[in-house]
mmCIF file of C-alpha atoms in Angstrom:
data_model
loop_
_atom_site.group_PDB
_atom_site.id
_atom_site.type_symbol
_atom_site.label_atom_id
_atom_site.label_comp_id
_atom_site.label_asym_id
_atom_site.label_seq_id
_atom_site.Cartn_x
_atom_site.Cartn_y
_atom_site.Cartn_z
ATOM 1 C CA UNK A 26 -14.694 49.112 48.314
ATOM 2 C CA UNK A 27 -11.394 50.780 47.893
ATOM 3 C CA UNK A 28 -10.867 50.208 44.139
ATOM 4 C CA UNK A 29 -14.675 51.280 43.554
ATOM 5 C CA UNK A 30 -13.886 54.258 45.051
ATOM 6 C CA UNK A 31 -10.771 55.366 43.330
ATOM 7 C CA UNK A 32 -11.843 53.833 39.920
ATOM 8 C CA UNK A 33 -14.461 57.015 40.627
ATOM 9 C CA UNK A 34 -11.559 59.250 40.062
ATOM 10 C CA UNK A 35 -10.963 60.275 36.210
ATOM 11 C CA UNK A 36 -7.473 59.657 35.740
ATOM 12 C CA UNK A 37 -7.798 56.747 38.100
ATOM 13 C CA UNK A 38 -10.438 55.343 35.984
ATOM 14 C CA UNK A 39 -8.471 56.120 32.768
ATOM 15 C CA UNK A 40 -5.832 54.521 33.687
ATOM 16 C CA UNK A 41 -7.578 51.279 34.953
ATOM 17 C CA UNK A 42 -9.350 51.029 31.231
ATOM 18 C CA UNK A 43 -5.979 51.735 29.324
ATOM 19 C CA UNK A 44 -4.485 48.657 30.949
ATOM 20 C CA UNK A 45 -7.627 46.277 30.739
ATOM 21 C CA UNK A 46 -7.353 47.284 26.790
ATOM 22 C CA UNK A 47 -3.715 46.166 26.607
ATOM 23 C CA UNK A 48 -3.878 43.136 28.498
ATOM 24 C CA UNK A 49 -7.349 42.375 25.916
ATOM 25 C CA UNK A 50 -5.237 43.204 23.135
ATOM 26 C CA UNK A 51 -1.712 41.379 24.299
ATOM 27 C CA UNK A 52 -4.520 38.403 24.853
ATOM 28 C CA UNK A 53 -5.643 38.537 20.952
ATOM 29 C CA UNK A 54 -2.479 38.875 19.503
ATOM 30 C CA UNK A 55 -1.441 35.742 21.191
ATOM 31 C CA UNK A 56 -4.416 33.827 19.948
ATOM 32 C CA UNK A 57 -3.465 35.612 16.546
ATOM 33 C CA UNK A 58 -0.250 34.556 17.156
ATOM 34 C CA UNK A 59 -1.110 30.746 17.777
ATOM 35 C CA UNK A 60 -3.424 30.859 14.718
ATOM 36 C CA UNK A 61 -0.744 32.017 12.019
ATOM 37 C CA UNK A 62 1.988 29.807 13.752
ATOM 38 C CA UNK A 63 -0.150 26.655 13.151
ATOM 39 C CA UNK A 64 -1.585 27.658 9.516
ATOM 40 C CA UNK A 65 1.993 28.135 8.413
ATOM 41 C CA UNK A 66 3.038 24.830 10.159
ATOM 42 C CA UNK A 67 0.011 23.178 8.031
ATOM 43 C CA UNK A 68 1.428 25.621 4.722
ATOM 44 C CA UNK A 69 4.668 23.713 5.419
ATOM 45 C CA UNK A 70 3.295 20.227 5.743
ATOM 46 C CA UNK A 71 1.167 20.864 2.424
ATOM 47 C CA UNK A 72 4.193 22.265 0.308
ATOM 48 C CA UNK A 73 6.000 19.647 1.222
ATOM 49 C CA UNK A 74 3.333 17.261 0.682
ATOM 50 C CA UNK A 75 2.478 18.678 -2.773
ATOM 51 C CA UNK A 76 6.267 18.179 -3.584
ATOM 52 C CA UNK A 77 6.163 14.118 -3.249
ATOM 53 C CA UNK A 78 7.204 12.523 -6.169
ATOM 54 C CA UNK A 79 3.975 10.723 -5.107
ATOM 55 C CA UNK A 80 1.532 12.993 -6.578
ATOM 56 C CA UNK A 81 3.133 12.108 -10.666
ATOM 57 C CA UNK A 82 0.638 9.976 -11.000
ATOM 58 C CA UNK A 83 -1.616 9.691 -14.504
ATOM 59 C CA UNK A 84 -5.063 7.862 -14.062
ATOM 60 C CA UNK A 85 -8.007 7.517 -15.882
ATOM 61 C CA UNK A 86 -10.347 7.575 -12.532
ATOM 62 C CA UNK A 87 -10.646 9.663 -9.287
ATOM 63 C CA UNK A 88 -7.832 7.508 -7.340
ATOM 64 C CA UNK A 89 -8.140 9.860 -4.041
ATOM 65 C CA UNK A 90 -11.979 9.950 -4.365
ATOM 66 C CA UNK A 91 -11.980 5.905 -4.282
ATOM 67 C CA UNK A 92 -9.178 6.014 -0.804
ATOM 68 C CA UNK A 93 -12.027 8.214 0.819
ATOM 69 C CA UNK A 94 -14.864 5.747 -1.143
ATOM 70 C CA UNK A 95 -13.512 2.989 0.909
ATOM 71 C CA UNK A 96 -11.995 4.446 4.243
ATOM 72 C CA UNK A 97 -13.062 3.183 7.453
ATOM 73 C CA UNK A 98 -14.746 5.283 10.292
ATOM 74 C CA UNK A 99 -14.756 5.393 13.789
ATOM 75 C CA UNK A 100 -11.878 2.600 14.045
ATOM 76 C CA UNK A 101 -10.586 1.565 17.037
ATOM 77 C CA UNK A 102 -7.015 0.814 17.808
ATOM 78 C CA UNK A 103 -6.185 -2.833 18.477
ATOM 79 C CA UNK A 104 -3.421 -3.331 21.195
ATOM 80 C CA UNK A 105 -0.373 -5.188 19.852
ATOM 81 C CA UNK A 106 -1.202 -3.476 16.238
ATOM 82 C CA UNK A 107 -0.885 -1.095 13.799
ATOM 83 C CA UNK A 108 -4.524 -0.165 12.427
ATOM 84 C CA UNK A 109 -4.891 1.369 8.460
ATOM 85 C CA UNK A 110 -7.365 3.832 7.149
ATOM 86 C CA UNK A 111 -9.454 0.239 5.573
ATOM 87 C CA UNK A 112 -9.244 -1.149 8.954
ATOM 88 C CA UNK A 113 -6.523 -3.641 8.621
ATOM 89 C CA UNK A 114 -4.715 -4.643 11.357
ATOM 90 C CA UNK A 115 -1.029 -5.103 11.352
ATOM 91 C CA UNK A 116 1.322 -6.682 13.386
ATOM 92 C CA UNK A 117 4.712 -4.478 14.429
ATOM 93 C CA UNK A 118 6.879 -7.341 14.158
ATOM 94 C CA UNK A 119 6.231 -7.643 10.258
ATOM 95 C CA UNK A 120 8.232 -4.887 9.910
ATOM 96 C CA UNK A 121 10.434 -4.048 12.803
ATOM 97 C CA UNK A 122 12.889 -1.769 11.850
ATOM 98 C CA UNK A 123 9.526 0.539 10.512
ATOM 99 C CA UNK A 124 6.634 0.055 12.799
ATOM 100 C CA UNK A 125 7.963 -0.937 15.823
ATOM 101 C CA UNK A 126 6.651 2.135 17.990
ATOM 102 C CA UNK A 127 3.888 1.977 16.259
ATOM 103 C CA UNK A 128 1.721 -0.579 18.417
ATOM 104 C CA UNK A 129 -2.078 0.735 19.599
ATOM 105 C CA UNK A 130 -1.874 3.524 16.713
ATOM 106 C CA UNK A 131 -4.978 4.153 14.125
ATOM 107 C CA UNK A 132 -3.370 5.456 10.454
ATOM 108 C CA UNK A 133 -5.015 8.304 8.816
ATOM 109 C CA UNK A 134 -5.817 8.108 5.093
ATOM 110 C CA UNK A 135 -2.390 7.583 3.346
ATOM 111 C CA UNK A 136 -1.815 10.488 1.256
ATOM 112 C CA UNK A 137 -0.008 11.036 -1.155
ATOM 113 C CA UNK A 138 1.604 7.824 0.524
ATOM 114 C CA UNK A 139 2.638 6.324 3.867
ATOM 115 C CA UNK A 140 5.173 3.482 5.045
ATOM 116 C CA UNK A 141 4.483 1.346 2.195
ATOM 117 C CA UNK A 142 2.527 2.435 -0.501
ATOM 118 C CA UNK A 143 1.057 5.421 -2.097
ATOM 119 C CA UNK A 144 -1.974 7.402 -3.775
ATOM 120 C CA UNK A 145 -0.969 5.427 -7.015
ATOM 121 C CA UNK A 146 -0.992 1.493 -5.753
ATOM 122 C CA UNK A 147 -4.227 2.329 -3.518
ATOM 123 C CA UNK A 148 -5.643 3.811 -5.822
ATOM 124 C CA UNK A 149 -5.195 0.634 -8.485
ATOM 125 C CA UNK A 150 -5.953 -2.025 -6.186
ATOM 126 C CA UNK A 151 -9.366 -0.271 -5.207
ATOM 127 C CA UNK A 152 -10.397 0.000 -8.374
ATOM 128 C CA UNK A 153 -10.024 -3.317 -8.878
ATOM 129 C CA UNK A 154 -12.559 -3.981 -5.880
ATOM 130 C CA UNK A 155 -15.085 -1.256 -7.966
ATOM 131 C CA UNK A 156 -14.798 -3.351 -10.804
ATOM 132 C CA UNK A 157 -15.520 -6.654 -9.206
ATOM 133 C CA UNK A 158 -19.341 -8.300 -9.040
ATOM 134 C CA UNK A 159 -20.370 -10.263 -6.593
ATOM 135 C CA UNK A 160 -16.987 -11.771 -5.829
ATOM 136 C CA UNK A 161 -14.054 -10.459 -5.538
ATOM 137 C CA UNK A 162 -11.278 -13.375 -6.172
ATOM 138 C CA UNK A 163 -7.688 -12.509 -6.136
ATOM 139 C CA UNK A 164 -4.102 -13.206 -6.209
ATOM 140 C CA UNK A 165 -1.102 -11.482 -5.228
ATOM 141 C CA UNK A 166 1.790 -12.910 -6.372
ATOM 142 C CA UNK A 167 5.300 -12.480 -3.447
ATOM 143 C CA UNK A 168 2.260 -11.829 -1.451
ATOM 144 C CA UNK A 169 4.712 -11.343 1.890
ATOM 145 C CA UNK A 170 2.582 -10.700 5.181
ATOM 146 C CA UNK A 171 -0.451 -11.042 2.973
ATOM 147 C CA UNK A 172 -0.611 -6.721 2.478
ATOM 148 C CA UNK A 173 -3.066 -6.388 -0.882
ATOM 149 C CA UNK A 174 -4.638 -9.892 0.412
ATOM 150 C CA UNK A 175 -5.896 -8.063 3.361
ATOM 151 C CA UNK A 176 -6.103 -4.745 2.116
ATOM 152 C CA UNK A 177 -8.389 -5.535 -0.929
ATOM 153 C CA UNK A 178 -10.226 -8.477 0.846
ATOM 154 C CA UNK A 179 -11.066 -5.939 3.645
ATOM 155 C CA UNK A 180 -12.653 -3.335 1.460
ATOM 156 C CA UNK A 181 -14.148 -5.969 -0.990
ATOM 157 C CA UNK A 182 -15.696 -7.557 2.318
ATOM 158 C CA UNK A 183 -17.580 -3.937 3.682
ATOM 159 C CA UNK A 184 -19.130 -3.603 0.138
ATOM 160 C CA UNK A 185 -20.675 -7.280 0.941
ATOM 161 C CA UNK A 186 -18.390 -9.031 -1.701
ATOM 162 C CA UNK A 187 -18.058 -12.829 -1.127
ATOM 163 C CA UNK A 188 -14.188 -13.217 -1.211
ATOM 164 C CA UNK A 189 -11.424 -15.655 -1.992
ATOM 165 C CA UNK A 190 -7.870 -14.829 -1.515
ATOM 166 C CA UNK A 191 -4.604 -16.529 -2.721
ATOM 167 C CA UNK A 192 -1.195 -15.754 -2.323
ATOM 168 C CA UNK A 193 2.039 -17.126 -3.264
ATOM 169 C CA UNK A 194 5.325 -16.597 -0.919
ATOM 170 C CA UNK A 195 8.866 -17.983 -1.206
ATOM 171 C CA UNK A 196 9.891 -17.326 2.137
ATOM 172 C CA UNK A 197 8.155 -19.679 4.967
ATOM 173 C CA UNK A 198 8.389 -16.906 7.782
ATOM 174 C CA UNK A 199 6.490 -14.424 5.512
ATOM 175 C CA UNK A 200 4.063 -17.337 4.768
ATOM 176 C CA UNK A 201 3.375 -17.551 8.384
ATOM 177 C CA UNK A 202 2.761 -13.899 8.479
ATOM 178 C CA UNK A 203 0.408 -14.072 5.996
ATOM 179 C CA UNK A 204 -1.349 -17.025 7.813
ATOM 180 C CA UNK A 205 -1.659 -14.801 11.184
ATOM 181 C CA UNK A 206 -2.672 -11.455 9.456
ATOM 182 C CA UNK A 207 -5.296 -13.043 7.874
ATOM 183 C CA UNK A 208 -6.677 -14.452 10.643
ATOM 184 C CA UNK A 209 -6.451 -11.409 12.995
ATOM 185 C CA UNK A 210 -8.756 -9.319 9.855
ATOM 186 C CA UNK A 211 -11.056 -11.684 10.233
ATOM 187 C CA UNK A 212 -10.606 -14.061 7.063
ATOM 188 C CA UNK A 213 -11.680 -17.948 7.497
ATOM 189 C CA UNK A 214 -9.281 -20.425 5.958
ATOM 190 C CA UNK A 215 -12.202 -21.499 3.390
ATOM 191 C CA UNK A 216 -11.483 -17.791 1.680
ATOM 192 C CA UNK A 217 -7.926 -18.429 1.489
ATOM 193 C CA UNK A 218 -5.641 -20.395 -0.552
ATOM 194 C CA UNK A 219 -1.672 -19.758 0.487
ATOM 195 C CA UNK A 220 1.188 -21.819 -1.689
ATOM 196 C CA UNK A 221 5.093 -21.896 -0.841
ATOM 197 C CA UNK A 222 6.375 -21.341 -3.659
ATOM 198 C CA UNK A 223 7.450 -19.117 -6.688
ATOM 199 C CA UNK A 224 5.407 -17.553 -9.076
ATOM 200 C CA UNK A 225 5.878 -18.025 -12.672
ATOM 201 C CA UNK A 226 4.744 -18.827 -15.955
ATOM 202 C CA UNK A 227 5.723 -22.536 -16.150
ATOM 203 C CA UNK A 228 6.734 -25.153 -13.589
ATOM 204 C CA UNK A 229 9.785 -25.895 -12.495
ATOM 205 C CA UNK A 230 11.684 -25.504 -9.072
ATOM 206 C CA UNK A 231 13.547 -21.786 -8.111
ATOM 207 C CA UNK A 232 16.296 -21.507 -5.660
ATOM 208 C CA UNK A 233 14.940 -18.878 -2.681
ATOM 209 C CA UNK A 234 17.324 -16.890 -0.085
ATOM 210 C CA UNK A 235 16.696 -18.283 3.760
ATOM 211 C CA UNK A 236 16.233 -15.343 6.160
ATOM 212 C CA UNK A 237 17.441 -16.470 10.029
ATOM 213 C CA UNK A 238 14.309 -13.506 10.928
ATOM 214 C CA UNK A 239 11.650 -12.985 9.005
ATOM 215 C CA UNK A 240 10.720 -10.011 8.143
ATOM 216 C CA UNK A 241 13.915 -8.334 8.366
ATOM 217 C CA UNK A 242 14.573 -8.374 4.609
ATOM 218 C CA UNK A 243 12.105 -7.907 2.168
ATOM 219 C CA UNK A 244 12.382 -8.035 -1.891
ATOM 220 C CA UNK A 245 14.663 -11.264 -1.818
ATOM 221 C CA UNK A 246 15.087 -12.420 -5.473
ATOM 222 C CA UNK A 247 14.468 -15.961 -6.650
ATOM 223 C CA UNK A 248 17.218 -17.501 -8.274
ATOM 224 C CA UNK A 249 15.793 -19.279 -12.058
ATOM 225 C CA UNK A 250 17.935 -21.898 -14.086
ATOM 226 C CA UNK A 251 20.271 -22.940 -11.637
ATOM 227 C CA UNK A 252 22.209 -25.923 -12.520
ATOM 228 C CA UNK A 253 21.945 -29.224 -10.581
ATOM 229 C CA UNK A 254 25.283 -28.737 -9.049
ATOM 230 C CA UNK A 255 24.288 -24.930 -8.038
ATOM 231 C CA UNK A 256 20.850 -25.905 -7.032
ATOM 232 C CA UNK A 257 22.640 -28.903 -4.453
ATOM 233 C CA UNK A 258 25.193 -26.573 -3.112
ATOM 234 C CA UNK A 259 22.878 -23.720 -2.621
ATOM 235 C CA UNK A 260 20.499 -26.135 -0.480
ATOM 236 C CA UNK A 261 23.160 -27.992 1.421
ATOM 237 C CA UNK A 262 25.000 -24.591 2.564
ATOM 238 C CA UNK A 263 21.647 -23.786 3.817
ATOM 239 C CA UNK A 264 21.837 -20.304 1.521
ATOM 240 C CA UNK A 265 18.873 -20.918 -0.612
ATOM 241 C CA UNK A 266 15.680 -23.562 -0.629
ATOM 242 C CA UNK A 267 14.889 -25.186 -3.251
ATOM 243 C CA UNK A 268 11.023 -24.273 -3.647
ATOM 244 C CA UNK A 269 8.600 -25.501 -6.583
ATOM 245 C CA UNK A 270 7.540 -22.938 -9.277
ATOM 246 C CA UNK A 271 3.532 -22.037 -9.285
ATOM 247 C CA UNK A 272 2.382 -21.227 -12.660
ATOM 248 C CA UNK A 273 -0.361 -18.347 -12.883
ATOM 249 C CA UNK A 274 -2.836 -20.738 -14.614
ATOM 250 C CA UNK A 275 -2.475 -23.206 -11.649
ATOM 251 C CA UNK A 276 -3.202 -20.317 -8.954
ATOM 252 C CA UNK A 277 -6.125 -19.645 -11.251
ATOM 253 C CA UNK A 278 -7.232 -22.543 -12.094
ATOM 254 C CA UNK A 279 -10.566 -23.060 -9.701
ATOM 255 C CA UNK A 280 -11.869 -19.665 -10.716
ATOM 256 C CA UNK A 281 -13.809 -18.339 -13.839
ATOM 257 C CA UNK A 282 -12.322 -14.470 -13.454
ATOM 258 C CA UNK A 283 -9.449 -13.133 -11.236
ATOM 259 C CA UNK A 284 -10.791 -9.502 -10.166
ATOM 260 C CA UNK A 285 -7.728 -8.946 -8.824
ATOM 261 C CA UNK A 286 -3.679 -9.750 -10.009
ATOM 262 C CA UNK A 287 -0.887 -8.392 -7.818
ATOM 263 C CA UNK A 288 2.282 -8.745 -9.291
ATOM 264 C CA UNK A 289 5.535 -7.799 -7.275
ATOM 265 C CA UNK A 290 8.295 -10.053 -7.972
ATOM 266 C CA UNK A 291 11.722 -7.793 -7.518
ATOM 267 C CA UNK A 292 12.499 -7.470 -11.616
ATOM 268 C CA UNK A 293 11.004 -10.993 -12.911
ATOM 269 C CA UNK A 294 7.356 -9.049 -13.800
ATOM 270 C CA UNK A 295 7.910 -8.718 -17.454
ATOM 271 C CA UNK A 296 8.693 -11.829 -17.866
ATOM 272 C CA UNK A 297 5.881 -13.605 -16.118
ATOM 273 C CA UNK A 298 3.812 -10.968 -18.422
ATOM 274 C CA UNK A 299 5.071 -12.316 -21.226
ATOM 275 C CA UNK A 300 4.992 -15.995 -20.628
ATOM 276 C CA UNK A 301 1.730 -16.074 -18.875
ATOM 277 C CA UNK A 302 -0.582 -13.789 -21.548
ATOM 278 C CA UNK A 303 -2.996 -16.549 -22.913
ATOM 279 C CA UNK A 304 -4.179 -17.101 -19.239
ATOM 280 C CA UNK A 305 -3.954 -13.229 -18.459
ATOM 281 C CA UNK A 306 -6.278 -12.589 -20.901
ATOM 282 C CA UNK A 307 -8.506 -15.120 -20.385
ATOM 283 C CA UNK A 308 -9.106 -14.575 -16.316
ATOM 284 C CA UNK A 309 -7.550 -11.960 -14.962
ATOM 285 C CA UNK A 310 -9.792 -8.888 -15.009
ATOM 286 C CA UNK A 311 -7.358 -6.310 -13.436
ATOM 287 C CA UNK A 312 -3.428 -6.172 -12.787
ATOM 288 C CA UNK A 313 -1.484 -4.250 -10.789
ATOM 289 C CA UNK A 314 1.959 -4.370 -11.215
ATOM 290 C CA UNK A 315 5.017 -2.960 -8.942
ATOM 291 C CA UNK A 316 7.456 -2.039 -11.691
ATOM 292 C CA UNK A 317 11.621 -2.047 -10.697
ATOM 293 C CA UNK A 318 13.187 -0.784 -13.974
ATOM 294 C CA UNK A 319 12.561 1.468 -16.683
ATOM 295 C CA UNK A 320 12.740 -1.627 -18.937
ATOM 296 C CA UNK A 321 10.433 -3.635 -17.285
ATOM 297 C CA UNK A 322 7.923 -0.734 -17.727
ATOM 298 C CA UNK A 323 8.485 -0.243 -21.366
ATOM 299 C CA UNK A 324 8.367 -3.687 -21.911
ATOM 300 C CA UNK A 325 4.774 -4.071 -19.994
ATOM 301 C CA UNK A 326 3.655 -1.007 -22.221
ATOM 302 C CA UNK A 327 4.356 -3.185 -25.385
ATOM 303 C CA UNK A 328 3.143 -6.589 -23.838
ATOM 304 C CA UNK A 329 0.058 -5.455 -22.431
ATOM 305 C CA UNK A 330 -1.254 -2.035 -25.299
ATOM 306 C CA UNK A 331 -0.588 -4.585 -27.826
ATOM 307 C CA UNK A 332 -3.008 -7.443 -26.374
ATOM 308 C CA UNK A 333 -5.466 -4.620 -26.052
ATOM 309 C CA UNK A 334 -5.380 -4.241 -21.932
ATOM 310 C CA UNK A 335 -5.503 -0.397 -21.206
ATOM 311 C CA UNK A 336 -3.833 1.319 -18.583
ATOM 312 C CA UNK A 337 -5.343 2.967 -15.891
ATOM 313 C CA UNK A 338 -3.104 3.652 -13.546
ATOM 314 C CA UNK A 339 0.707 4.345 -14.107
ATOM 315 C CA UNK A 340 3.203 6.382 -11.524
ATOM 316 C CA UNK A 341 6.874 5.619 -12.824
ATOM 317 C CA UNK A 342 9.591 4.141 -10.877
ATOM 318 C CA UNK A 343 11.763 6.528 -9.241
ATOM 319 C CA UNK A 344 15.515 6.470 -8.853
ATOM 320 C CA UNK A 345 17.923 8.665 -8.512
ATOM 321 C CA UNK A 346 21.313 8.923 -10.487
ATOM 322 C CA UNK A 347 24.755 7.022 -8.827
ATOM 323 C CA UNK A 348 27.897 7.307 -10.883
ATOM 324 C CA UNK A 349 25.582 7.807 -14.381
ATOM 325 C CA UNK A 350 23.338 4.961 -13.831
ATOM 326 C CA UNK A 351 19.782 4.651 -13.077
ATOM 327 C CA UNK A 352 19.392 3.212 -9.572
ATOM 328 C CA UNK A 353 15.478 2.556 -8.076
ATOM 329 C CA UNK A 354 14.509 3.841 -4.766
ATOM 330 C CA UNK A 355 10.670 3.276 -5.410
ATOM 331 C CA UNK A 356 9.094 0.846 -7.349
ATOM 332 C CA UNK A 357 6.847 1.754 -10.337
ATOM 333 C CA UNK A 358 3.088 1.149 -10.554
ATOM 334 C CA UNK A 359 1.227 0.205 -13.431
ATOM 335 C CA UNK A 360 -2.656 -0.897 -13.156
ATOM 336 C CA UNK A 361 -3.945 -2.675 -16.140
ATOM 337 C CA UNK A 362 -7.647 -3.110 -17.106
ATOM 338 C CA UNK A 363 -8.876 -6.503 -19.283
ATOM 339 C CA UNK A 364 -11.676 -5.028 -21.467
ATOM 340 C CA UNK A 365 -12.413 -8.532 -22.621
ATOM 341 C CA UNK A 366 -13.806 -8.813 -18.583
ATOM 342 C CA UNK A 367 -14.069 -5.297 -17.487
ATOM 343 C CA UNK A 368 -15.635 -3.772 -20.673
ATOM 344 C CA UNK A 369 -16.074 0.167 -20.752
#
């Protein structure tokens, strides 16, 4: 051959070696290249992640250790749904201004948060599942598509927990969410209990917003109190329905010990705290509570440390400043531990 022949030739040869070492070394400085370019993308992505307001957390127990405890593996994504890290599956249309592209897609492990909840709320309602025996019963209270109903029940189910579920809604289209998430993770109507209505310490009959869509507003307020006059225009102008109020102790009232309480009622939680404590501290074994003022938190912190619950969990609501006053972008989360059924 030619190039065998003239390759024989020193400065030929010399040549021929210089360039192979270039193009070796243009070669590893491009895989060099490719290798800093995505460690400082994953630098970025961690800095920012280590920023989240997400991570002020305080806790008394590993709350990342029990997301990884309880994580699913090897799921597979389910067509027409959103799949979590526990292996829930969600329905797009729940939310469709969030997860409408989000169809056939399996969620990694959520942290320091994702769409709708972070290390601090996962990390409470989990431990609520620890804590449980051999049922896990609970209730979440403006339980909405049924989220910590299906979250909890799913991860209370793989540790082979026998479990009931119970939810209270005011908004029938959320109701009927609830009803079809259920069903698509698997739960039988015999482990679930589902009541249109209000939650509250006595009852009585609220005044809820209708929604022409559900699902495209979330955190509608009850309206308490109304007069009859309100109440009957409210109804007839088609603004509101008149819905009955569910007291806590009637939710309860077919179980011994609620492993579980979810509270997130848009500002009404201290309240219900306060009006309901007899039966709190007779059944419910854990609370977690989605906190929307500074006021509402203080006032848990004196309810609650003076009844002798502890806190376990607590990441404070945050909001940002608008014309000197506080306004909340992120609700609070507070997770609550009945020594009286959860001792040390």
């Amino acid at each position: 051959m030619l190039k065998d022949l003239a390759l024989q030739l020193p400065p030929l040869r010399r040549l021929y070696d210089s360039r192979k070492s270039l193009q070796m070394a243009y070669d590893l400085a491009q895989v060099e290249k490719a290798t800093y370019q995505a460690e400082l993308a994953a630098a970025k992505k961690e800095a920012v992640a280590a920023r989240s307001p997400f991570w002020h957390y305080s806790s008394t127990f590993d709350a990342v250790d029990a997301m990884h405890r309880y994580a699913a593996h090897d799921l597979e994504p389910m067509p027409g749904h959103l799949t979590n890290f526990l292996g829930v599956r969600i329905n797009p249309k729940f939310f469709p201004g969030i997860l409408q592209d989000r169809a056939g897609e399996v969620e990694g492990i959520p942290i320091p948060a994702n769409w709708h909840a972070d290390v601090a709320e996962w990390g409470a309602a989990l431990r609520a599942v620890d804590l449980s025996r051999d049922t896990f019963t609970m209730i979440e209270l403006g339980c909405g598509w049924g989220c910590w109903m299906n979250n909890t029940g799913v991860a209370a189910r793989r540790v082979s927990r026998k479990v009931h579920l119970i939810g209270a809604e005011g908004d029938e289209g959320h109701i009927g969410f609830a009803e079809e998430s259920l069903a698509t993770n698997g739960f039988s109507p015999e482990q679930i209990e589902l009541h249109h209505g209000i939650a509250a310490a006595q009852s009585g009959i609220a005044l809820f917003p209708r929604q022409s869509l559900a699902g495209e507003k979330w955190g509608l307020e009850p309206v308490f109190g109304a007069t009859e006059s309100q109440e009957r225009e409210a109804v007839e102008s088609g603004s509101h329905e008149a819905l009955p109020m569910v007291p806590i102790s009637r939710l309860a009232a077919n179980y011994r010990r609620i492993d579980l309480l979810h509270i997130d009622i848009q500002g009404g939680e201290a309240d219900l705290v306060d009006g309901c404590l007899p039966i709190l501290n007779e059944k419910i074994a854990y609370m977690l509570i989605g906190t929307h003022s500074k006021q509402i938190e203080g006032r848990l912190y004196e309810t609650l440390l003076g009844a002798g619950w502890r806190l376990e969990m607590e990441r404070a609501a945050i909001l940002g400043l608008i014309d000197g006053k506080p306004l909340i972008s992120v609700d609070g989360v507070q997770g609550w531990r009945n020594p009286a059924l959860s001792p040390d």
